[in-house]
């Protein structure tokens, strides 16, 4: 498999999943702005959406959209328990988390990366993100991970966005459950390996 990624982008989530699943893969770096691969090839020929992540399967198919990719990875390594069994009630809970993370948290983070957006607009979206994070903080009470005691692909996704919060100097000190969770996920060897391979500083 080939993971098309951009360092520190949401493609970090499937990168963590691949390492946690202990599956063989090749990293292919993408210049998102130029829509080019490192060898100069047109990334739009790989993924016409022009975004990361994209996962190239061994049969030549390309799968896009992070929440779908991480579930596919989890299903390829069921013994790693990165996702509950398909059709189980717990699997639908994982889907609930992945949908919340992509539609509410990720979507609200997006405008904060837009250089054209003024400070007032960015403050609005930052407040929105913080509100979502406060909800997650409350949900994490008494839990090690989003799904309970077991690390799942949803945790790699949330952790990725928490690293964005670090870059934007988000103050999470009023969210003790989330702060402890972030440190717990960051301490996982496979998470640190993903950060190192993408040339990112280790998470605090």
PDB file of C-alpha atoms in Angstrom:
ATOM      1  CA  UNK A   1       0.000   0.000   0.000  1.00  0.00           C
ATOM      2  CA  UNK A   2       0.990   3.604  -0.552  1.00  0.00           C
ATOM      3  CA  UNK A   3      -0.030   6.414   1.785  1.00  0.00           C
ATOM      4  CA  UNK A   4      -0.072   9.797   0.100  1.00  0.00           C
ATOM      5  CA  UNK A   5       0.565  12.315   2.859  1.00  0.00           C
ATOM      6  CA  UNK A   6       1.602  15.834   3.760  1.00  0.00           C
ATOM      7  CA  UNK A   7       3.586  16.215   7.003  1.00  0.00           C
ATOM      8  CA  UNK A   8       1.348  17.081   9.943  1.00  0.00           C
ATOM      9  CA  UNK A   9      -1.846  17.142   7.866  1.00  0.00           C
ATOM     10  CA  UNK A  10      -4.850  14.901   8.559  1.00  0.00           C
ATOM     11  CA  UNK A  11      -2.959  12.125   6.735  1.00  0.00           C
ATOM     12  CA  UNK A  12      -1.101  11.653  10.044  1.00  0.00           C
ATOM     13  CA  UNK A  13      -4.178   9.762  11.261  1.00  0.00           C
ATOM     14  CA  UNK A  14      -3.965   6.871   8.732  1.00  0.00           C
ATOM     15  CA  UNK A  15      -0.175   6.948   9.099  1.00  0.00           C
ATOM     16  CA  UNK A  16      -0.604   6.198  12.810  1.00  0.00           C
ATOM     17  CA  UNK A  17      -3.194   3.541  11.949  1.00  0.00           C
ATOM     18  CA  UNK A  18      -0.843   1.791   9.506  1.00  0.00           C
ATOM     19  CA  UNK A  19       1.913   1.632  12.098  1.00  0.00           C
ATOM     20  CA  UNK A  20      -0.434   0.495  14.879  1.00  0.00           C
ATOM     21  CA  UNK A  21      -1.786  -2.181  12.519  1.00  0.00           C
ATOM     22  CA  UNK A  22       1.766  -3.280  11.689  1.00  0.00           C
ATOM     23  CA  UNK A  23       0.963  -3.310   7.971  1.00  0.00           C
ATOM     24  CA  UNK A  24       3.589  -2.780   5.234  1.00  0.00           C
ATOM     25  CA  UNK A  25       3.279   0.524   3.404  1.00  0.00           C
ATOM     26  CA  UNK A  26       5.173   3.133   1.414  1.00  0.00           C
ATOM     27  CA  UNK A  27       5.019   6.857   2.221  1.00  0.00           C
ATOM     28  CA  UNK A  28       4.558   9.217  -0.718  1.00  0.00           C
ATOM     29  CA  UNK A  29       4.920  12.900   0.131  1.00  0.00           C
ATOM     30  CA  UNK A  30       2.548  15.382  -1.500  1.00  0.00           C
ATOM     31  CA  UNK A  31       2.924  19.135  -1.947  1.00  0.00           C
ATOM     32  CA  UNK A  32      -0.707  20.058  -1.336  1.00  0.00           C
ATOM     33  CA  UNK A  33      -0.459  23.612  -2.646  1.00  0.00           C
ATOM     34  CA  UNK A  34       1.328  22.664  -5.849  1.00  0.00           C
ATOM     35  CA  UNK A  35      -0.592  19.359  -6.172  1.00  0.00           C
ATOM     36  CA  UNK A  36       2.694  17.633  -6.952  1.00  0.00           C
ATOM     37  CA  UNK A  37       4.482  14.523  -5.743  1.00  0.00           C
ATOM     38  CA  UNK A  38       8.155  14.682  -4.732  1.00  0.00           C
ATOM     39  CA  UNK A  39       9.142  13.338  -8.157  1.00  0.00           C
ATOM     40  CA  UNK A  40       7.238  16.177  -9.840  1.00  0.00           C
ATOM     41  CA  UNK A  41       4.271  14.089 -10.978  1.00  0.00           C
ATOM     42  CA  UNK A  42       0.770  15.530 -10.909  1.00  0.00           C
ATOM     43  CA  UNK A  43      -0.989  14.441  -7.703  1.00  0.00           C
ATOM     44  CA  UNK A  44      -4.388  15.166  -9.259  1.00  0.00           C
ATOM     45  CA  UNK A  45      -3.841  12.116 -11.458  1.00  0.00           C
ATOM     46  CA  UNK A  46      -3.699  10.050  -8.271  1.00  0.00           C
ATOM     47  CA  UNK A  47      -6.467  11.819  -6.379  1.00  0.00           C
ATOM     48  CA  UNK A  48      -8.570  14.297  -8.404  1.00  0.00           C
ATOM     49  CA  UNK A  49      -9.803  15.785  -5.112  1.00  0.00           C
ATOM     50  CA  UNK A  50      -6.275  17.085  -4.592  1.00  0.00           C
ATOM     51  CA  UNK A  51      -6.313  16.403  -0.869  1.00  0.00           C
ATOM     52  CA  UNK A  52      -4.590  14.007   1.511  1.00  0.00           C
ATOM     53  CA  UNK A  53      -4.822  11.341   2.674  1.00  0.00           C
ATOM     54  CA  UNK A  54      -5.136   8.918  -0.183  1.00  0.00           C
ATOM     55  CA  UNK A  55      -4.339   5.242   0.122  1.00  0.00           C
ATOM     56  CA  UNK A  56      -3.096   3.340  -2.889  1.00  0.00           C
ATOM     57  CA  UNK A  57      -4.052  -0.321  -2.643  1.00  0.00           C
ATOM     58  CA  UNK A  58      -1.975  -3.157  -4.039  1.00  0.00           C
ATOM     59  CA  UNK A  59      -4.591  -3.750  -6.775  1.00  0.00           C
ATOM     60  CA  UNK A  60      -4.148  -0.180  -8.033  1.00  0.00           C
ATOM     61  CA  UNK A  61      -7.314   1.270  -6.489  1.00  0.00           C
ATOM     62  CA  UNK A  62      -7.173   4.596  -4.645  1.00  0.00           C
ATOM     63  CA  UNK A  63      -9.199   5.137  -1.480  1.00  0.00           C
ATOM     64  CA  UNK A  64      -9.754   8.658  -0.152  1.00  0.00           C
ATOM     65  CA  UNK A  65     -11.308  10.277   2.954  1.00  0.00           C
ATOM     66  CA  UNK A  66      -9.512   9.702   6.246  1.00  0.00           C
ATOM     67  CA  UNK A  67     -12.368   8.143   8.261  1.00  0.00           C
ATOM     68  CA  UNK A  68     -12.865   5.534   5.514  1.00  0.00           C
ATOM     69  CA  UNK A  69      -9.150   4.848   5.098  1.00  0.00           C
ATOM     70  CA  UNK A  70      -8.547   4.237   8.809  1.00  0.00           C
ATOM     71  CA  UNK A  71     -11.437   1.761   8.998  1.00  0.00           C
ATOM     72  CA  UNK A  72     -10.069  -0.116   5.992  1.00  0.00           C
ATOM     73  CA  UNK A  73      -6.669  -0.275   7.692  1.00  0.00           C
ATOM     74  CA  UNK A  74      -8.235  -1.518  10.927  1.00  0.00           C
ATOM     75  CA  UNK A  75     -10.199  -4.200   9.074  1.00  0.00           C
ATOM     76  CA  UNK A  76      -7.001  -5.446   7.428  1.00  0.00           C
ATOM     77  CA  UNK A  77      -5.510  -6.154  10.870  1.00  0.00           C
ATOM     78  CA  UNK A  78      -8.421  -7.327  13.041  1.00  0.00           C
ATOM     79  CA  UNK A  79      -6.131  -8.856  15.655  1.00  0.00           C
ATOM     80  CA  UNK A  80      -4.889  -5.344  16.539  1.00  0.00           C
ATOM     81  CA  UNK A  81      -8.431  -4.317  17.611  1.00  0.00           C
ATOM     82  CA  UNK A  82      -8.125  -0.822  16.136  1.00  0.00           C
ATOM     83  CA  UNK A  83     -11.856  -0.934  15.349  1.00  0.00           C
ATOM     84  CA  UNK A  84     -14.673  -3.030  16.782  1.00  0.00           C
ATOM     85  CA  UNK A  85     -16.088  -5.819  14.640  1.00  0.00           C
ATOM     86  CA  UNK A  86     -18.228  -4.768  11.700  1.00  0.00           C
ATOM     87  CA  UNK A  87     -21.991  -4.702  12.410  1.00  0.00           C
ATOM     88  CA  UNK A  88     -21.404  -4.608  16.166  1.00  0.00           C
ATOM     89  CA  UNK A  89     -22.968  -1.877  18.296  1.00  0.00           C
ATOM     90  CA  UNK A  90     -19.469  -0.749  19.244  1.00  0.00           C
ATOM     91  CA  UNK A  91     -18.570  -0.335  15.571  1.00  0.00           C
ATOM     92  CA  UNK A  92     -21.408   2.135  15.209  1.00  0.00           C
ATOM     93  CA  UNK A  93     -20.076   3.999  18.232  1.00  0.00           C
ATOM     94  CA  UNK A  94     -16.723   4.248  16.452  1.00  0.00           C
ATOM     95  CA  UNK A  95     -18.528   5.555  13.366  1.00  0.00           C
ATOM     96  CA  UNK A  96     -20.246   8.118  15.565  1.00  0.00           C
ATOM     97  CA  UNK A  97     -16.884   9.335  16.836  1.00  0.00           C
ATOM     98  CA  UNK A  98     -15.307   9.411  13.370  1.00  0.00           C
ATOM     99  CA  UNK A  99     -18.237  11.371  11.983  1.00  0.00           C
ATOM    100  CA  UNK A 100     -18.178  13.838  14.859  1.00  0.00           C
ATOM    101  CA  UNK A 101     -14.442  14.339  14.483  1.00  0.00           C
ATOM    102  CA  UNK A 102     -14.587  14.902  10.729  1.00  0.00           C
ATOM    103  CA  UNK A 103     -17.778  16.980  10.513  1.00  0.00           C
ATOM    104  CA  UNK A 104     -17.525  19.017  13.702  1.00  0.00           C
ATOM    105  CA  UNK A 105     -13.909  19.222  14.855  1.00  0.00           C
ATOM    106  CA  UNK A 106     -11.940  18.877  11.605  1.00  0.00           C
ATOM    107  CA  UNK A 107     -14.337  21.115   9.690  1.00  0.00           C
ATOM    108  CA  UNK A 108     -14.060  23.838  12.326  1.00  0.00           C
ATOM    109  CA  UNK A 109     -10.253  23.654  12.301  1.00  0.00           C
ATOM    110  CA  UNK A 110     -10.086  24.190   8.528  1.00  0.00           C
ATOM    111  CA  UNK A 111     -10.679  27.971   8.473  1.00  0.00           C
ATOM    112  CA  UNK A 112      -7.907  28.478  11.045  1.00  0.00           C
ATOM    113  CA  UNK A 113      -5.391  27.462   8.375  1.00  0.00           C
ATOM    114  CA  UNK A 114      -6.738  30.029   5.869  1.00  0.00           C
ATOM    115  CA  UNK A 115      -4.302  32.983   5.645  1.00  0.00           C
ATOM    116  CA  UNK A 116      -6.978  35.210   4.072  1.00  0.00           C
ATOM    117  CA  UNK A 117      -9.290  34.910   7.070  1.00  0.00           C
ATOM    118  CA  UNK A 118      -9.275  37.881   9.438  1.00  0.00           C
ATOM    119  CA  UNK A 119      -8.560  37.573  13.156  1.00  0.00           C
ATOM    120  CA  UNK A 120     -12.205  37.990  14.213  1.00  0.00           C
ATOM    121  CA  UNK A 121     -13.279  35.126  11.957  1.00  0.00           C
ATOM    122  CA  UNK A 122     -10.454  32.942  13.224  1.00  0.00           C
ATOM    123  CA  UNK A 123     -11.441  33.708  16.814  1.00  0.00           C
ATOM    124  CA  UNK A 124     -14.973  32.547  16.008  1.00  0.00           C
ATOM    125  CA  UNK A 125     -13.783  29.222  14.636  1.00  0.00           C
ATOM    126  CA  UNK A 126     -11.284  28.757  17.460  1.00  0.00           C
ATOM    127  CA  UNK A 127     -14.125  29.190  19.975  1.00  0.00           C
ATOM    128  CA  UNK A 128     -16.125  26.634  18.027  1.00  0.00           C
ATOM    129  CA  UNK A 129     -13.264  24.120  18.134  1.00  0.00           C
ATOM    130  CA  UNK A 130     -12.743  24.721  21.842  1.00  0.00           C
ATOM    131  CA  UNK A 131     -16.422  24.032  22.458  1.00  0.00           C
ATOM    132  CA  UNK A 132     -16.136  20.689  20.662  1.00  0.00           C
ATOM    133  CA  UNK A 133     -12.997  19.843  22.625  1.00  0.00           C
ATOM    134  CA  UNK A 134     -14.777  20.620  25.903  1.00  0.00           C
ATOM    135  CA  UNK A 135     -17.429  18.092  24.942  1.00  0.00           C
ATOM    136  CA  UNK A 136     -14.755  15.491  24.206  1.00  0.00           C
ATOM    137  CA  UNK A 137     -13.078  16.295  27.543  1.00  0.00           C
ATOM    138  CA  UNK A 138     -16.322  15.460  29.327  1.00  0.00           C
ATOM    139  CA  UNK A 139     -16.727  12.235  27.341  1.00  0.00           C
ATOM    140  CA  UNK A 140     -13.203  11.143  28.308  1.00  0.00           C
ATOM    141  CA  UNK A 141     -13.973  11.144  32.041  1.00  0.00           C
ATOM    142  CA  UNK A 142     -12.981   7.712  33.323  1.00  0.00           C
ATOM    143  CA  UNK A 143     -11.730   6.573  29.913  1.00  0.00           C
ATOM    144  CA  UNK A 144      -8.247   5.983  28.582  1.00  0.00           C
ATOM    145  CA  UNK A 145      -9.375   6.424  24.974  1.00  0.00           C
ATOM    146  CA  UNK A 146     -12.474   7.536  23.068  1.00  0.00           C
ATOM    147  CA  UNK A 147     -13.854   3.999  22.992  1.00  0.00           C
ATOM    148  CA  UNK A 148     -12.870   3.184  26.582  1.00  0.00           C
ATOM    149  CA  UNK A 149      -9.793   1.116  27.450  1.00  0.00           C
ATOM    150  CA  UNK A 150      -8.917   0.215  23.844  1.00  0.00           C
ATOM    151  CA  UNK A 151      -7.006   2.522  21.477  1.00  0.00           C
ATOM    152  CA  UNK A 152      -8.855   2.858  18.163  1.00  0.00           C
ATOM    153  CA  UNK A 153      -8.367   4.576  14.826  1.00  0.00           C
ATOM    154  CA  UNK A 154     -10.543   7.432  16.132  1.00  0.00           C
ATOM    155  CA  UNK A 155      -7.830   8.234  18.662  1.00  0.00           C
ATOM    156  CA  UNK A 156      -5.221   8.694  15.951  1.00  0.00           C
ATOM    157  CA  UNK A 157      -7.579  11.137  14.249  1.00  0.00           C
ATOM    158  CA  UNK A 158      -8.299  13.183  17.374  1.00  0.00           C
ATOM    159  CA  UNK A 159      -4.609  13.205  18.318  1.00  0.00           C
ATOM    160  CA  UNK A 160      -3.732  14.570  14.882  1.00  0.00           C
ATOM    161  CA  UNK A 161      -6.045  17.521  15.440  1.00  0.00           C
ATOM    162  CA  UNK A 162      -4.697  18.081  18.943  1.00  0.00           C
ATOM    163  CA  UNK A 163      -1.252  18.549  17.368  1.00  0.00           C
ATOM    164  CA  UNK A 164      -2.816  21.320  15.271  1.00  0.00           C
ATOM    165  CA  UNK A 165      -4.044  22.884  18.508  1.00  0.00           C
ATOM    166  CA  UNK A 166      -0.451  22.822  19.758  1.00  0.00           C
ATOM    167  CA  UNK A 167       0.709  24.729  16.697  1.00  0.00           C
ATOM    168  CA  UNK A 168      -2.044  27.295  17.271  1.00  0.00           C
ATOM    169  CA  UNK A 169      -1.233  27.658  20.992  1.00  0.00           C
ATOM    170  CA  UNK A 170      -4.580  26.334  22.211  1.00  0.00           C
ATOM    171  CA  UNK A 171      -4.805  26.378  26.000  1.00  0.00           C
ATOM    172  CA  UNK A 172      -6.250  23.035  27.117  1.00  0.00           C
ATOM    173  CA  UNK A 173      -5.367  23.483  30.798  1.00  0.00           C
ATOM    174  CA  UNK A 174      -9.062  23.655  31.749  1.00  0.00           C
ATOM    175  CA  UNK A 175      -9.611  20.233  30.151  1.00  0.00           C
ATOM    176  CA  UNK A 176      -7.727  17.764  32.365  1.00  0.00           C
ATOM    177  CA  UNK A 177      -9.193  14.625  30.795  1.00  0.00           C
ATOM    178  CA  UNK A 178      -8.213  15.746  27.298  1.00  0.00           C
ATOM    179  CA  UNK A 179      -4.763  16.866  28.442  1.00  0.00           C
ATOM    180  CA  UNK A 180      -4.065  13.487  30.051  1.00  0.00           C
ATOM    181  CA  UNK A 181      -5.478  11.716  26.990  1.00  0.00           C
ATOM    182  CA  UNK A 182      -3.217  13.656  24.632  1.00  0.00           C
ATOM    183  CA  UNK A 183      -0.140  12.708  26.664  1.00  0.00           C
ATOM    184  CA  UNK A 184      -1.287   9.072  26.781  1.00  0.00           C
ATOM    185  CA  UNK A 185      -1.679   8.850  23.010  1.00  0.00           C
ATOM    186  CA  UNK A 186       1.566  10.736  22.380  1.00  0.00           C
ATOM    187  CA  UNK A 187       3.435   8.207  24.528  1.00  0.00           C
ATOM    188  CA  UNK A 188       2.458   5.315  22.243  1.00  0.00           C
ATOM    189  CA  UNK A 189       5.588   4.120  20.375  1.00  0.00           C
ATOM    190  CA  UNK A 190       3.797   3.878  17.013  1.00  0.00           C
ATOM    191  CA  UNK A 191       2.484   7.437  17.364  1.00  0.00           C
ATOM    192  CA  UNK A 192       5.998   8.711  18.040  1.00  0.00           C
ATOM    193  CA  UNK A 193       7.261   6.690  15.069  1.00  0.00           C
ATOM    194  CA  UNK A 194       4.705   8.343  12.782  1.00  0.00           C
ATOM    195  CA  UNK A 195       5.671  11.805  14.027  1.00  0.00           C
ATOM    196  CA  UNK A 196       9.358  11.029  13.511  1.00  0.00           C
ATOM    197  CA  UNK A 197       8.817   9.679   9.993  1.00  0.00           C
ATOM    198  CA  UNK A 198       6.949  12.851   9.032  1.00  0.00           C
ATOM    199  CA  UNK A 199       9.700  15.042  10.487  1.00  0.00           C
ATOM    200  CA  UNK A 200       7.496  16.462  13.206  1.00  0.00           C
ATOM    201  CA  UNK A 201       8.536  17.414  16.712  1.00  0.00           C
ATOM    202  CA  UNK A 202       7.518  14.951  19.379  1.00  0.00           C
ATOM    203  CA  UNK A 203       4.215  15.821  20.984  1.00  0.00           C
ATOM    204  CA  UNK A 204       4.384  17.178  24.497  1.00  0.00           C
TER     205      UNK A 204
END
